[in-house]
Amino acid sequence: MKDHSFWKSPFFRRIGKALRIIDQGFLKLEEIILSGAVIVIAVMIAGNVLSRELFGPSIWFHSEVSLFAVVIATFMGISYAARKGRHISMSAIYDTVPWKVRKTMAIFIPAVTAITLFYLSYVSFNYTLTVFDSGRTTTALEVQQGFLYMFIPIGFFTGAVQFTRNTIVNLVNKEVYIGTDAKDYNDLEPEKRELDDNLQV
């Protein structure tokens, strides 16, 4: 007998496939932004050291460029870390409680985190608008400071969306997930644990 479930219709299958493609595209974009920001930080720091040692003066704009890169890496990395289950967590209690308690915590904690991040994105968005309205610029490059601050609400919002996804993943799946792409390391056999993808510091 064929399954005529409403949610398994070709229409919703196509929507699901399109959403997965968009999700993977956004993941690649996050990886490019984060890796680019880290490279810029490394180049600016190393370049400034070489400039002082070889030529005397520092690179006049290195601190501002580095600051932009640090802000981008920090706040745009919220979503990526949530997806991969890489956020630092105080897991002393979590690791010792029974499975049902861990499952409850895996739903409750990202849900509360998502609500908090949605609120912070709203507050930071309003603040960023006031910075743009003030017309303040950076000292060296004379770039509007609003362009620096705008990554904060974007990062909070994408992080909130990702923590919402983490909540949904734990609601619809039997297994415990610490991230959308990462199952709970407590449920994996030691020889099957992949340090790069599943273990948190």
XYZ file of C-alpha atoms in Angstrom:
201
model
C 0.000 0.000 0.000
C 1.393 3.367 -1.014
C 1.959 6.062 1.539
C -0.245 9.046 0.700
C 0.854 11.085 3.682
C 0.284 14.796 3.132
C 3.798 15.714 4.262
C 5.392 13.161 1.930
C 3.806 14.598 -1.191
C 6.115 15.598 -4.098
C 5.414 19.261 -3.380
C 6.790 19.118 0.153
C 9.648 16.879 -0.947
C 10.704 19.575 -3.413
C 10.416 22.245 -0.718
C 12.533 20.117 1.628
C 15.161 19.618 -1.049
C 15.253 23.350 -1.811
C 15.620 24.178 1.894
C 18.488 21.696 2.232
C 20.260 23.310 -0.736
C 19.784 26.772 0.803
C 21.020 25.485 4.156
C 24.158 23.990 2.624
C 24.769 27.188 0.685
C 24.473 29.236 3.877
C 26.857 26.813 5.622
C 29.454 27.337 2.887
C 28.968 31.108 3.122
C 29.529 30.955 6.890
C 32.700 28.925 6.399
C 34.039 31.399 3.830
C 33.273 34.412 6.041
C 34.771 32.850 9.165
C 37.891 31.508 7.482
C 38.378 34.835 5.687
C 38.069 36.764 8.948
C 40.616 34.522 10.676
C 43.039 34.894 7.752
C 42.667 38.695 7.839
C 43.396 38.723 11.592
C 46.518 36.601 11.082
C 47.742 38.710 8.141
C 47.178 41.998 9.993
C 48.959 40.861 13.154
C 51.879 39.245 11.338
C 52.117 42.114 8.853
C 52.201 44.710 11.598
C 54.982 42.864 13.440
C 57.042 42.626 10.242
C 56.393 46.275 9.469
C 57.693 47.395 12.860
C 60.724 45.121 12.736
C 61.739 45.826 9.145
C 60.558 49.356 8.454
C 59.937 50.966 11.832
C 56.352 52.276 11.821
C 53.288 50.142 12.351
C 50.614 49.654 9.700
C 48.339 52.606 10.455
C 45.057 50.771 9.815
C 45.898 47.323 11.202
C 44.015 47.713 14.484
C 40.756 48.763 12.810
C 40.874 46.007 10.182
C 41.683 43.466 12.891
C 38.781 44.768 14.995
C 36.375 44.377 12.063
C 37.614 40.812 11.488
C 37.343 39.886 15.170
C 33.767 41.191 15.393
C 32.791 39.337 12.219
C 34.419 36.070 13.364
C 32.913 36.328 16.848
C 29.305 37.103 16.011
C 28.987 35.373 12.651
C 30.502 32.308 14.314
C 27.580 31.937 16.742
C 25.432 30.151 14.173
C 28.251 27.923 12.909
C 29.253 26.858 16.414
C 25.612 26.112 17.288
C 25.217 24.013 14.148
C 28.343 21.976 14.903
C 27.802 21.747 18.675
C 31.046 23.611 19.295
C 29.938 26.153 21.892
C 31.725 25.929 25.224
C 29.379 24.304 27.723
C 29.461 23.535 31.435
C 28.627 19.866 30.999
C 29.500 18.403 34.409
C 25.812 17.893 35.248
C 24.699 17.187 31.677
C 27.182 14.340 31.241
C 26.097 12.522 34.404
C 22.285 12.687 34.214
C 20.073 9.967 32.649
C 19.138 10.041 28.975
C 15.640 11.474 29.525
C 17.047 14.392 31.513
C 19.675 15.056 28.849
C 16.967 14.961 26.187
C 14.915 17.501 28.131
C 17.956 19.730 28.611
C 18.822 19.411 24.903
C 15.404 20.886 24.113
C 15.121 23.445 26.902
C 18.614 24.970 26.728
C 18.701 25.822 22.982
C 15.101 27.058 23.160
C 15.956 29.544 25.932
C 19.178 30.467 24.123
C 17.258 31.133 20.909
C 14.785 33.419 22.695
C 17.656 35.296 24.339
C 19.497 35.717 21.035
C 16.345 36.926 19.240
C 15.984 39.598 21.929
C 19.666 40.562 21.703
C 19.402 40.811 17.918
C 16.483 43.210 18.306
C 18.326 45.364 20.857
C 21.579 45.388 18.884
C 19.712 46.189 15.651
C 18.204 49.289 17.228
C 21.606 50.304 18.579
C 23.205 49.812 15.166
C 20.604 52.124 13.638
C 21.505 54.828 16.171
C 25.186 54.419 15.277
C 24.391 54.845 11.562
C 22.257 57.889 12.352
C 25.077 59.438 14.387
C 27.406 59.283 11.394
C 30.393 58.308 13.549
C 33.421 57.023 11.643
C 36.555 55.116 12.560
C 39.732 57.087 13.181
C 42.081 55.582 10.619
C 39.950 54.410 7.694
C 37.064 56.840 8.337
C 34.527 54.079 7.711
C 31.110 54.438 9.315
C 31.110 52.536 12.587
C 27.655 51.248 11.763
C 29.228 48.868 9.249
C 31.163 47.315 12.136
C 28.194 47.058 14.476
C 25.794 45.659 11.869
C 27.437 42.243 12.106
C 26.334 41.998 15.740
C 22.539 41.816 15.131
C 23.135 39.637 12.063
C 25.205 37.225 14.146
C 22.689 37.185 17.002
C 19.801 36.574 14.595
C 21.459 33.748 12.646
C 22.540 32.211 15.952
C 18.954 32.393 17.232
C 17.687 30.698 14.077
C 20.271 27.941 14.451
C 19.463 27.329 18.129
C 15.788 27.161 17.120
C 16.743 24.483 14.602
C 18.653 22.638 17.336
C 15.492 22.662 19.435
C 13.381 21.324 16.562
C 15.930 18.618 15.735
C 15.735 17.346 19.305
C 11.934 17.491 19.263
C 11.518 15.426 16.093
C 14.358 12.927 16.598
C 14.749 10.222 19.218
C 18.488 10.807 19.539
C 19.978 13.680 21.505
C 21.692 16.355 19.396
C 24.053 19.013 20.731
C 23.938 20.708 17.328
C 22.024 20.277 14.099
C 24.992 18.407 12.612
C 26.271 16.819 15.844
C 24.805 14.004 17.912
C 25.387 13.956 21.649
C 28.853 12.525 22.289
C 27.483 10.577 25.282
C 25.448 8.408 22.907
C 28.423 7.443 20.740
C 30.792 4.566 21.376
C 34.294 5.884 22.198
C 35.831 4.401 19.059
C 33.178 6.106 16.915
C 33.593 9.573 18.356
C 35.056 12.057 15.907
C 36.897 14.809 17.735
C 36.516 17.307 14.906
C 32.750 16.985 14.646
C 31.310 15.838 17.963
C 33.443 16.573 21.010
C 33.261 19.874 22.848
C 36.024 21.424 24.876
